[in-house]
Amino acid sequence: MSNNKAIGLFDSGVGGLSVLNSLQNAFPTEEFIYIGDNQNAPWGNKSKETLHDLTQHIIQFLKQQDIKCLVIACNTTYSYLKEFIQSSIDVPIINLLDEACQDAISTSLTQRICVMATKGTISTHSHLDTIKSYHPSSLVLELSCSDLVQYIEDNSIDIPECQDKLRHYILELTKFKADTVIYACSHFPFLESSIRRYCSPELKTVNPAISVRHSLKNCLDIIGYGTHDLSKVTCYITGSKDKFLTFVTNYCSLHNYTIIEEKITPLVTRVIHSEHDITVRESIQLNSN
Ligand code: DGL
């Protein structure tokens, strides 16, 4: 069965491009619509209420695009808002979580698995619970690494500050004796070559952007595949187009893509009360345009 409607994806910013890139390579006759809320990235430390509001705006926009299915290319949003998303849009929803957890279990020889994710994702224990539901005796280290996201958004992966933080996280998972790590934040596959510098050569990495191909295939078997001669991507981004384009050029192999600035979400401002207190007060500002 053919179905030439687009596949929708969204994330806080450039992270979901790991997923988009993987899916465009694997499904070369599909059309994709990607939303990156980079004016509000990172999302990983934002409250559930704020993410609810931002996600609502994005889903409203995607509904107008008449997509055939929706890939939640953000673990934080899915972990917090699974039920809300499912009840907000009447198309199949694909997540990065289930398939990646199963891949980690089948990849790991020791069942000592590290989950690298944002503070928000870790607070829900979504990966821990999923791994345990499939394989109760697995030991899971939940590593909250929210601070890495901004470096990726800023095209600053190679700066010493980011590399130092990354080295620290790798030390933690080495101490835990993890033999497998899940990149449970869609930004983190872009750190793969840096991570390889600091980890044991035996460490196995699970990239949910690859795992999710299986879920999408299962979905398209039911709802129908695109039959476009050339896959096409439209990226709608809420913040800087230049920064986004630089990232796409440096880290992705996307083809036939267009980037459009669109104020889909309101701007969230953050007031940080203390350096050591990552609880922040957030306020949603109305769009000026
Ligand atoms: N890439 C997203 C995730 O998978 C969000 C990261 C962020 O914006 O903090 O969780």
PDB file of C-alpha atoms and ligand atoms in Angstrom:
ATOM      1  CA  MET A   1       0.000   0.000   0.000  1.00  0.00           C
ATOM      2  CA  SER A   2       1.336   3.459  -0.834  1.00  0.00           C
ATOM      3  CA  ASN A   3       0.846   6.517   1.340  1.00  0.00           C
ATOM      4  CA  ASN A   4       2.548   9.746   0.287  1.00  0.00           C
ATOM      5  CA  LYS A   5       1.723  11.795   3.363  1.00  0.00           C
ATOM      6  CA  ALA A   6       4.763  12.997   5.305  1.00  0.00           C
ATOM      7  CA  ILE A   7       6.263  11.486   8.451  1.00  0.00           C
ATOM      8  CA  GLY A   8       6.428  14.064  11.272  1.00  0.00           C
ATOM      9  CA  LEU A   9       9.231  14.364  13.840  1.00  0.00           C
ATOM     10  CA  PHE A  10      10.000  16.878  16.559  1.00  0.00           C
ATOM     11  CA  ASP A  11      12.637  17.704  19.148  1.00  0.00           C
ATOM     12  CA  SER A  12      13.962  20.650  21.134  1.00  0.00           C
ATOM     13  CA  GLY A  13      16.510  21.537  18.470  1.00  0.00           C
ATOM     14  CA  VAL A  14      19.181  19.719  16.491  1.00  0.00           C
ATOM     15  CA  GLY A  15      19.077  16.456  18.501  1.00  0.00           C
ATOM     16  CA  GLY A  16      16.241  14.913  16.518  1.00  0.00           C
ATOM     17  CA  LEU A  17      18.359  15.336  13.391  1.00  0.00           C
ATOM     18  CA  SER A  18      20.135  12.136  14.471  1.00  0.00           C
ATOM     19  CA  VAL A  19      16.779  10.409  14.010  1.00  0.00           C
ATOM     20  CA  LEU A  20      15.780  12.272  10.861  1.00  0.00           C
ATOM     21  CA  ASN A  21      19.126  11.543   9.225  1.00  0.00           C
ATOM     22  CA  SER A  22      18.899   7.854  10.044  1.00  0.00           C
ATOM     23  CA  LEU A  23      15.311   7.584   8.807  1.00  0.00           C
ATOM     24  CA  GLN A  24      15.926   9.467   5.571  1.00  0.00           C
ATOM     25  CA  ASN A  25      18.793   7.089   4.791  1.00  0.00           C
ATOM     26  CA  ALA A  26      16.704   4.025   5.614  1.00  0.00           C
ATOM     27  CA  PHE A  27      13.484   5.178   3.920  1.00  0.00           C
ATOM     28  CA  PRO A  28      14.577   7.017   0.758  1.00  0.00           C
ATOM     29  CA  THR A  29      11.099   7.334  -0.768  1.00  0.00           C
ATOM     30  CA  GLU A  30       9.513   9.105   2.215  1.00  0.00           C
ATOM     31  CA  GLU A  31       8.784  12.779   2.846  1.00  0.00           C
ATOM     32  CA  PHE A  32       9.634  14.143   6.324  1.00  0.00           C
ATOM     33  CA  ILE A  33       8.554  17.206   8.292  1.00  0.00           C
ATOM     34  CA  TYR A  34      10.841  18.088  11.187  1.00  0.00           C
ATOM     35  CA  ILE A  35      10.155  20.603  13.947  1.00  0.00           C
ATOM     36  CA  GLY A  36      13.104  21.852  16.012  1.00  0.00           C
ATOM     37  CA  ASP A  37      12.175  24.226  18.834  1.00  0.00           C
ATOM     38  CA  ASN A  38      15.687  25.639  19.008  1.00  0.00           C
ATOM     39  CA  GLN A  39      14.582  28.995  20.415  1.00  0.00           C
ATOM     40  CA  ASN A  40      13.663  27.035  23.583  1.00  0.00           C
ATOM     41  CA  ALA A  41      16.418  24.401  23.589  1.00  0.00           C
ATOM     42  CA  PRO A  42      17.459  22.741  25.764  1.00  0.00           C
ATOM     43  CA  TRP A  43      14.284  21.114  26.983  1.00  0.00           C
ATOM     44  CA  GLY A  44      15.925  18.593  29.325  1.00  0.00           C
ATOM     45  CA  ASN A  45      15.755  20.798  32.449  1.00  0.00           C
ATOM     46  CA  LYS A  46      12.342  22.321  31.743  1.00  0.00           C
ATOM     47  CA  SER A  47       9.305  21.499  33.826  1.00  0.00           C
ATOM     48  CA  LYS A  48       6.695  19.017  32.676  1.00  0.00           C
ATOM     49  CA  GLU A  49       4.142  21.869  32.488  1.00  0.00           C
ATOM     50  CA  THR A  50       6.350  23.922  30.186  1.00  0.00           C
ATOM     51  CA  LEU A  51       7.039  20.943  27.946  1.00  0.00           C
ATOM     52  CA  HIS A  52       3.329  20.206  27.856  1.00  0.00           C
ATOM     53  CA  ASP A  53       2.662  23.706  26.569  1.00  0.00           C
ATOM     54  CA  LEU A  54       5.443  23.600  23.952  1.00  0.00           C
ATOM     55  CA  THR A  55       4.436  20.131  22.765  1.00  0.00           C
ATOM     56  CA  GLN A  56       0.815  21.225  22.427  1.00  0.00           C
ATOM     57  CA  HIS A  57       1.828  24.013  20.024  1.00  0.00           C
ATOM     58  CA  ILE A  58       4.011  21.663  17.993  1.00  0.00           C
ATOM     59  CA  ILE A  59       1.338  18.984  17.709  1.00  0.00           C
ATOM     60  CA  GLN A  60      -1.215  21.594  16.669  1.00  0.00           C
ATOM     61  CA  PHE A  61       1.149  22.658  13.881  1.00  0.00           C
ATOM     62  CA  LEU A  62       1.853  19.072  12.797  1.00  0.00           C
ATOM     63  CA  LYS A  63      -1.863  18.325  12.650  1.00  0.00           C
ATOM     64  CA  GLN A  64      -2.201  21.051  10.028  1.00  0.00           C
ATOM     65  CA  GLN A  65       0.506  19.317   7.958  1.00  0.00           C
ATOM     66  CA  ASP A  66      -1.620  16.164   7.696  1.00  0.00           C
ATOM     67  CA  ILE A  67       1.180  13.743   8.598  1.00  0.00           C
ATOM     68  CA  LYS A  68       0.720   9.956   8.452  1.00  0.00           C
ATOM     69  CA  CYS A  69       2.666   9.146  11.629  1.00  0.00           C
ATOM     70  CA  LEU A  70       4.659  10.960  14.293  1.00  0.00           C
ATOM     71  CA  VAL A  71       8.155  10.073  15.522  1.00  0.00           C
ATOM     72  CA  ILE A  72       8.832  11.634  18.925  1.00  0.00           C
ATOM     73  CA  ALA A  73      12.512  12.414  18.403  1.00  0.00           C
ATOM     74  CA  CYS A  74      12.816  13.676  21.976  1.00  0.00           C
ATOM     75  CA  ASN A  75      13.089  11.253  24.879  1.00  0.00           C
ATOM     76  CA  THR A  76      12.340  13.904  27.490  1.00  0.00           C
ATOM     77  CA  THR A  77       8.979  14.840  26.007  1.00  0.00           C
ATOM     78  CA  TYR A  78       7.984  11.255  25.403  1.00  0.00           C
ATOM     79  CA  SER A  79       8.997  10.204  28.920  1.00  0.00           C
ATOM     80  CA  TYR A  80       6.946  12.992  30.494  1.00  0.00           C
ATOM     81  CA  LEU A  81       4.035  13.250  28.094  1.00  0.00           C
ATOM     82  CA  LYS A  82       3.403   9.905  26.416  1.00  0.00           C
ATOM     83  CA  GLU A  83      -0.329   9.775  27.232  1.00  0.00           C
ATOM     84  CA  PHE A  84      -0.915  13.432  26.395  1.00  0.00           C
ATOM     85  CA  ILE A  85       0.751  13.069  22.979  1.00  0.00           C
ATOM     86  CA  GLN A  86      -1.158   9.881  22.215  1.00  0.00           C
ATOM     87  CA  SER A  87      -4.472  11.551  23.010  1.00  0.00           C
ATOM     88  CA  SER A  88      -3.649  14.747  21.081  1.00  0.00           C
ATOM     89  CA  ILE A  89      -3.143  13.410  17.588  1.00  0.00           C
ATOM     90  CA  ASP A  90      -4.858  10.653  15.702  1.00  0.00           C
ATOM     91  CA  VAL A  91      -1.873   9.073  13.916  1.00  0.00           C
ATOM     92  CA  PRO A  92       0.464   6.257  14.993  1.00  0.00           C
ATOM     93  CA  ILE A  93       3.100   7.485  17.469  1.00  0.00           C
ATOM     94  CA  ILE A  94       6.639   6.100  17.314  1.00  0.00           C
ATOM     95  CA  ASN A  95       9.056   6.515  20.203  1.00  0.00           C
ATOM     96  CA  LEU A  96      12.808   6.129  20.683  1.00  0.00           C
ATOM     97  CA  LEU A  97      12.523   4.244  23.924  1.00  0.00           C
ATOM     98  CA  ASP A  98      11.137   0.712  23.547  1.00  0.00           C
ATOM     99  CA  GLU A  99      13.214  -0.496  20.633  1.00  0.00           C
ATOM    100  CA  ALA A 100      16.430   1.008  22.082  1.00  0.00           C
ATOM    101  CA  CYS A 101      15.915  -0.672  25.458  1.00  0.00           C
ATOM    102  CA  GLN A 102      15.388  -4.027  23.755  1.00  0.00           C
ATOM    103  CA  ASP A 103      18.495  -3.469  21.625  1.00  0.00           C
ATOM    104  CA  ALA A 104      20.516  -2.656  24.757  1.00  0.00           C
ATOM    105  CA  ILE A 105      19.391  -5.876  26.442  1.00  0.00           C
ATOM    106  CA  SER A 106      20.275  -7.983  23.426  1.00  0.00           C
ATOM    107  CA  THR A 107      23.595  -6.156  22.905  1.00  0.00           C
ATOM    108  CA  SER A 108      24.832  -6.303  26.498  1.00  0.00           C
ATOM    109  CA  LEU A 109      26.798  -9.350  27.590  1.00  0.00           C
ATOM    110  CA  THR A 110      26.872  -8.432  31.283  1.00  0.00           C
ATOM    111  CA  GLN A 111      23.464  -6.735  31.612  1.00  0.00           C
ATOM    112  CA  ARG A 112      25.139  -3.672  33.125  1.00  0.00           C
ATOM    113  CA  ILE A 113      23.556  -0.926  31.068  1.00  0.00           C
ATOM    114  CA  CYS A 114      24.067   2.826  31.309  1.00  0.00           C
ATOM    115  CA  VAL A 115      21.315   5.235  30.248  1.00  0.00           C
ATOM    116  CA  MET A 116      22.696   8.647  29.272  1.00  0.00           C
ATOM    117  CA  ALA A 117      19.810  11.099  29.208  1.00  0.00           C
ATOM    118  CA  THR A 118      18.553  14.503  30.293  1.00  0.00           C
ATOM    119  CA  LYS A 119      17.591  15.293  33.867  1.00  0.00           C
ATOM    120  CA  GLY A 120      13.922  15.222  32.821  1.00  0.00           C
ATOM    121  CA  THR A 121      14.109  11.778  31.217  1.00  0.00           C
ATOM    122  CA  ILE A 122      16.055  10.343  34.149  1.00  0.00           C
ATOM    123  CA  SER A 123      13.523  11.744  36.639  1.00  0.00           C
ATOM    124  CA  THR A 124      10.801   9.597  35.035  1.00  0.00           C
ATOM    125  CA  HIS A 125      12.937   6.395  35.145  1.00  0.00           C
ATOM    126  CA  SER A 126      11.345   5.528  31.799  1.00  0.00           C
ATOM    127  CA  HIS A 127      14.345   3.593  30.461  1.00  0.00           C
ATOM    128  CA  LEU A 128      15.093   1.905  33.769  1.00  0.00           C
ATOM    129  CA  ASP A 129      11.490   0.713  34.057  1.00  0.00           C
ATOM    130  CA  THR A 130      11.358  -0.454  30.436  1.00  0.00           C
ATOM    131  CA  ILE A 131      14.640  -2.376  30.673  1.00  0.00           C
ATOM    132  CA  LYS A 132      13.536  -3.974  33.949  1.00  0.00           C
ATOM    133  CA  SER A 133      10.168  -4.925  32.449  1.00  0.00           C
ATOM    134  CA  TYR A 134      11.939  -6.875  29.682  1.00  0.00           C
ATOM    135  CA  HIS A 135      14.859  -8.136  31.741  1.00  0.00           C
ATOM    136  CA  PRO A 136      14.386  -7.784  35.511  1.00  0.00           C
ATOM    137  CA  SER A 137      17.934  -8.770  36.464  1.00  0.00           C
ATOM    138  CA  SER A 138      19.637  -6.040  34.381  1.00  0.00           C
ATOM    139  CA  LEU A 139      21.558  -3.443  36.362  1.00  0.00           C
ATOM    140  CA  VAL A 140      20.998   0.073  35.120  1.00  0.00           C
ATOM    141  CA  LEU A 141      22.986   3.247  35.747  1.00  0.00           C
ATOM    142  CA  GLU A 142      20.887   6.359  35.094  1.00  0.00           C
ATOM    143  CA  LEU A 143      23.296   9.119  34.125  1.00  0.00           C
ATOM    144  CA  SER A 144      21.829  12.593  33.914  1.00  0.00           C
ATOM    145  CA  CYS A 145      23.883  14.595  31.398  1.00  0.00           C
ATOM    146  CA  SER A 146      21.639  17.557  30.559  1.00  0.00           C
ATOM    147  CA  ASP A 147      24.532  19.987  30.404  1.00  0.00           C
ATOM    148  CA  LEU A 148      25.917  18.343  27.254  1.00  0.00           C
ATOM    149  CA  VAL A 149      22.912  19.356  25.158  1.00  0.00           C
ATOM    150  CA  GLN A 150      23.726  23.072  24.945  1.00  0.00           C
ATOM    151  CA  TYR A 151      27.218  22.378  23.571  1.00  0.00           C
ATOM    152  CA  ILE A 152      25.686  20.311  20.798  1.00  0.00           C
ATOM    153  CA  GLU A 153      23.104  23.025  20.055  1.00  0.00           C
ATOM    154  CA  ASP A 154      25.944  25.579  19.906  1.00  0.00           C
ATOM    155  CA  ASN A 155      28.127  23.526  17.536  1.00  0.00           C
ATOM    156  CA  SER A 156      30.686  23.397  20.379  1.00  0.00           C
ATOM    157  CA  ILE A 157      31.225  19.667  20.880  1.00  0.00           C
ATOM    158  CA  ASP A 158      34.990  19.968  20.465  1.00  0.00           C
ATOM    159  CA  ILE A 159      35.632  22.716  23.003  1.00  0.00           C
ATOM    160  CA  PRO A 160      37.626  21.589  26.094  1.00  0.00           C
ATOM    161  CA  GLU A 161      34.759  22.409  28.503  1.00  0.00           C
ATOM    162  CA  CYS A 162      32.409  19.984  26.738  1.00  0.00           C
ATOM    163  CA  GLN A 163      35.098  17.328  26.378  1.00  0.00           C
ATOM    164  CA  ASP A 164      35.949  17.592  30.112  1.00  0.00           C
ATOM    165  CA  LYS A 165      32.316  17.074  31.073  1.00  0.00           C
ATOM    166  CA  LEU A 166      32.011  14.161  28.713  1.00  0.00           C
ATOM    167  CA  ARG A 167      35.182  12.573  30.119  1.00  0.00           C
ATOM    168  CA  HIS A 168      33.676  12.877  33.594  1.00  0.00           C
ATOM    169  CA  TYR A 169      30.478  11.087  32.520  1.00  0.00           C
ATOM    170  CA  ILE A 170      32.421   8.326  30.796  1.00  0.00           C
ATOM    171  CA  LEU A 171      34.403   7.838  34.001  1.00  0.00           C
ATOM    172  CA  GLU A 172      31.111   7.306  35.854  1.00  0.00           C
ATOM    173  CA  LEU A 173      29.896   4.611  33.485  1.00  0.00           C
ATOM    174  CA  THR A 174      33.336   2.984  33.502  1.00  0.00           C
ATOM    175  CA  LYS A 175      33.256   2.866  37.327  1.00  0.00           C
ATOM    176  CA  PHE A 176      29.844   1.221  37.110  1.00  0.00           C
ATOM    177  CA  LYS A 177      31.356  -1.343  34.682  1.00  0.00           C
ATOM    178  CA  ALA A 178      28.664  -0.773  32.100  1.00  0.00           C
ATOM    179  CA  ASP A 179      29.351  -2.723  28.915  1.00  0.00           C
ATOM    180  CA  THR A 180      26.544  -0.979  27.008  1.00  0.00           C
ATOM    181  CA  VAL A 181      25.317   2.591  26.911  1.00  0.00           C
ATOM    182  CA  ILE A 182      22.048   3.872  25.456  1.00  0.00           C
ATOM    183  CA  TYR A 183      22.089   7.368  23.973  1.00  0.00           C
ATOM    184  CA  ALA A 184      18.738   8.138  25.571  1.00  0.00           C
ATOM    185  CA  CYS A 185      18.825  11.742  24.433  1.00  0.00           C
ATOM    186  CA  SER A 186      18.609  12.239  20.683  1.00  0.00           C
ATOM    187  CA  HIS A 187      21.419  14.810  20.849  1.00  0.00           C
ATOM    188  CA  PHE A 188      23.960  12.298  22.140  1.00  0.00           C
ATOM    189  CA  PRO A 189      24.652  10.181  19.028  1.00  0.00           C
ATOM    190  CA  PHE A 190      26.465  13.294  17.795  1.00  0.00           C
ATOM    191  CA  LEU A 191      28.964  12.751  20.647  1.00  0.00           C
ATOM    192  CA  GLU A 192      29.874   9.242  19.484  1.00  0.00           C
ATOM    193  CA  SER A 193      33.363  10.057  18.164  1.00  0.00           C
ATOM    194  CA  SER A 194      34.193  12.055  21.315  1.00  0.00           C
ATOM    195  CA  ILE A 195      32.877   9.286  23.573  1.00  0.00           C
ATOM    196  CA  ARG A 196      35.070   6.785  21.742  1.00  0.00           C
ATOM    197  CA  ARG A 197      38.121   8.837  22.793  1.00  0.00           C
ATOM    198  CA  TYR A 198      37.429   8.253  26.497  1.00  0.00           C
ATOM    199  CA  CYS A 199      35.732   4.872  26.790  1.00  0.00           C
ATOM    200  CA  SER A 200      36.977   1.316  26.641  1.00  0.00           C
ATOM    201  CA  PRO A 201      37.032  -0.048  23.069  1.00  0.00           C
ATOM    202  CA  GLU A 202      34.721  -2.812  24.335  1.00  0.00           C
ATOM    203  CA  LEU A 203      31.908  -0.428  25.261  1.00  0.00           C
ATOM    204  CA  LYS A 204      28.857  -1.005  23.083  1.00  0.00           C
ATOM    205  CA  THR A 205      26.663   1.944  22.208  1.00  0.00           C
ATOM    206  CA  VAL A 206      22.970   1.796  21.356  1.00  0.00           C
ATOM    207  CA  ASN A 207      21.799   4.572  19.093  1.00  0.00           C
ATOM    208  CA  PRO A 208      17.996   4.865  19.254  1.00  0.00           C
ATOM    209  CA  ALA A 209      18.082   6.680  15.912  1.00  0.00           C
ATOM    210  CA  ILE A 210      19.042   3.331  14.380  1.00  0.00           C
ATOM    211  CA  SER A 211      16.836   1.181  16.630  1.00  0.00           C
ATOM    212  CA  VAL A 212      13.764   3.231  15.704  1.00  0.00           C
ATOM    213  CA  ARG A 213      14.014   2.201  12.036  1.00  0.00           C
ATOM    214  CA  HIS A 214      12.488  -1.125  13.035  1.00  0.00           C
ATOM    215  CA  SER A 215       9.474   0.562  14.690  1.00  0.00           C
ATOM    216  CA  LEU A 216       8.957   2.812  11.679  1.00  0.00           C
ATOM    217  CA  LYS A 217       9.124  -0.137   9.287  1.00  0.00           C
ATOM    218  CA  ASN A 218       6.493  -1.988  11.329  1.00  0.00           C
ATOM    219  CA  CYS A 219       4.308   1.106  11.209  1.00  0.00           C
ATOM    220  CA  LEU A 220       4.725   1.722   7.459  1.00  0.00           C
ATOM    221  CA  ASP A 221       3.922  -1.945   6.769  1.00  0.00           C
ATOM    222  CA  ILE A 222       0.465  -1.093   8.101  1.00  0.00           C
ATOM    223  CA  ILE A 223      -0.167   2.533   7.056  1.00  0.00           C
ATOM    224  CA  GLY A 224       1.705   2.461   3.732  1.00  0.00           C
ATOM    225  CA  TYR A 225       5.068   3.567   2.322  1.00  0.00           C
ATOM    226  CA  GLY A 226       5.834   6.754   0.435  1.00  0.00           C
ATOM    227  CA  THR A 227       6.619   6.383  -3.246  1.00  0.00           C
ATOM    228  CA  HIS A 228       8.475   9.648  -3.876  1.00  0.00           C
ATOM    229  CA  ASP A 229      11.319   9.480  -6.422  1.00  0.00           C
ATOM    230  CA  LEU A 230      13.460  11.530  -4.065  1.00  0.00           C
ATOM    231  CA  SER A 231      13.004  11.823  -0.309  1.00  0.00           C
ATOM    232  CA  LYS A 232      12.233  15.381   0.765  1.00  0.00           C
ATOM    233  CA  VAL A 233      12.671  17.071   4.173  1.00  0.00           C
ATOM    234  CA  THR A 234      11.160  20.308   5.449  1.00  0.00           C
ATOM    235  CA  CYS A 235      12.619  21.542   8.749  1.00  0.00           C
ATOM    236  CA  TYR A 236      10.612  24.162  10.645  1.00  0.00           C
ATOM    237  CA  ILE A 237      12.716  25.763  13.341  1.00  0.00           C
ATOM    238  CA  THR A 238      11.713  28.365  15.895  1.00  0.00           C
ATOM    239  CA  GLY A 239      15.147  29.933  16.518  1.00  0.00           C
ATOM    240  CA  SER A 240      18.369  30.646  14.658  1.00  0.00           C
ATOM    241  CA  LYS A 241      18.427  29.301  11.119  1.00  0.00           C
ATOM    242  CA  ASP A 242      22.171  29.947  10.726  1.00  0.00           C
ATOM    243  CA  LYS A 243      23.091  27.848  13.756  1.00  0.00           C
ATOM    244  CA  PHE A 244      20.786  25.040  12.641  1.00  0.00           C
ATOM    245  CA  LEU A 245      22.156  25.098   9.099  1.00  0.00           C
ATOM    246  CA  THR A 246      25.750  25.023  10.370  1.00  0.00           C
ATOM    247  CA  PHE A 247      24.891  21.946  12.395  1.00  0.00           C
ATOM    248  CA  VAL A 248      23.174  20.210   9.476  1.00  0.00           C
ATOM    249  CA  THR A 249      26.157  20.926   7.251  1.00  0.00           C
ATOM    250  CA  ASN A 250      28.738  19.731   9.796  1.00  0.00           C
ATOM    251  CA  TYR A 251      27.062  16.692  11.311  1.00  0.00           C
ATOM    252  CA  CYS A 252      24.347  15.351   8.997  1.00  0.00           C
ATOM    253  CA  SER A 253      24.038  13.830   5.567  1.00  0.00           C
ATOM    254  CA  LEU A 254      20.523  15.122   4.909  1.00  0.00           C
ATOM    255  CA  HIS A 255      19.594  15.713   1.301  1.00  0.00           C
ATOM    256  CA  ASN A 256      16.857  17.593  -0.503  1.00  0.00           C
ATOM    257  CA  TYR A 257      16.011  19.676   2.563  1.00  0.00           C
ATOM    258  CA  THR A 258      14.544  23.113   3.199  1.00  0.00           C
ATOM    259  CA  ILE A 259      14.853  25.029   6.474  1.00  0.00           C
ATOM    260  CA  ILE A 260      12.065  27.446   7.389  1.00  0.00           C
ATOM    261  CA  GLU A 261      11.911  29.744  10.427  1.00  0.00           C
ATOM    262  CA  GLU A 262       8.452  29.558  11.954  1.00  0.00           C
ATOM    263  CA  LYS A 263       7.350  30.762  15.401  1.00  0.00           C
ATOM    264  CA  ILE A 264       5.418  27.596  16.231  1.00  0.00           C
ATOM    265  CA  THR A 265       6.021  27.824  19.975  1.00  0.00           C
ATOM    266  CA  PRO A 266       6.036  30.688  22.468  1.00  0.00           C
ATOM    267  CA  LEU A 267       9.385  31.758  23.872  1.00  0.00           C
ATOM    268  CA  VAL A 268      10.123  30.416  27.350  1.00  0.00           C
ATOM    269  CA  THR A 269      12.278  32.600  29.572  1.00  0.00           C
ATOM    270  CA  ARG A 270      14.155  31.109  32.468  1.00  0.00           C
ATOM    271  CA  VAL A 271      15.242  32.670  35.723  1.00  0.00           C
ATOM    272  CA  ILE A 272      17.907  30.638  37.463  1.00  0.00           C
ATOM    273  CA  HIS A 273      17.826  31.251  41.218  1.00  0.00           C
ATOM    274  CA  SER A 274      21.120  29.727  42.181  1.00  0.00           C
ATOM    275  CA  GLU A 275      24.063  28.235  40.446  1.00  0.00           C
ATOM    276  CA  HIS A 276      23.575  24.941  42.261  1.00  0.00           C
ATOM    277  CA  ASP A 277      19.824  24.871  41.999  1.00  0.00           C
ATOM    278  CA  ILE A 278      18.752  23.644  38.608  1.00  0.00           C
ATOM    279  CA  THR A 279      15.121  24.196  39.490  1.00  0.00           C
ATOM    280  CA  VAL A 280      14.152  27.182  37.429  1.00  0.00           C
ATOM    281  CA  ARG A 281      11.187  29.442  37.198  1.00  0.00           C
ATOM    282  CA  GLU A 282       9.878  29.525  33.673  1.00  0.00           C
ATOM    283  CA  SER A 283       7.467  31.839  32.034  1.00  0.00           C
ATOM    284  CA  ILE A 284       5.923  31.509  28.635  1.00  0.00           C
ATOM    285  CA  GLN A 285       5.951  34.707  26.632  1.00  0.00           C
ATOM    286  CA  LEU A 286       3.433  35.475  23.980  1.00  0.00           C
ATOM    287  CA  ASN A 287       4.792  35.662  20.473  1.00  0.00           C
ATOM    288  CA  SER A 288       5.520  39.128  19.274  1.00  0.00           C
ATOM    289  CA  ASN A 289       4.899  38.058  15.695  1.00  0.00           C
TER     290      ASN A 289
HETATM  291  N1  DGL B   1      16.942  15.654  22.470  1.00  0.00           N
HETATM  292  C1  DGL B   1      16.013  15.654  23.523  1.00  0.00           C
HETATM  293  C2  DGL B   1      15.907  14.332  24.227  1.00  0.00           C
HETATM  294  O1  DGL B   1      16.040  13.323  23.581  1.00  0.00           O
HETATM  295  C3  DGL B   1      15.984  16.888  24.383  1.00  0.00           C
HETATM  296  C4  DGL B   1      17.312  17.358  24.910  1.00  0.00           C
HETATM  297  C5  DGL B   1      17.232  18.762  25.470  1.00  0.00           C
HETATM  298  O2  DGL B   1      16.755  19.647  24.768  1.00  0.00           O
HETATM  299  O3  DGL B   1      17.646  18.958  26.625  1.00  0.00           O
HETATM  300  O4  DGL B   1      15.631  14.243  25.391  1.00  0.00           O
END
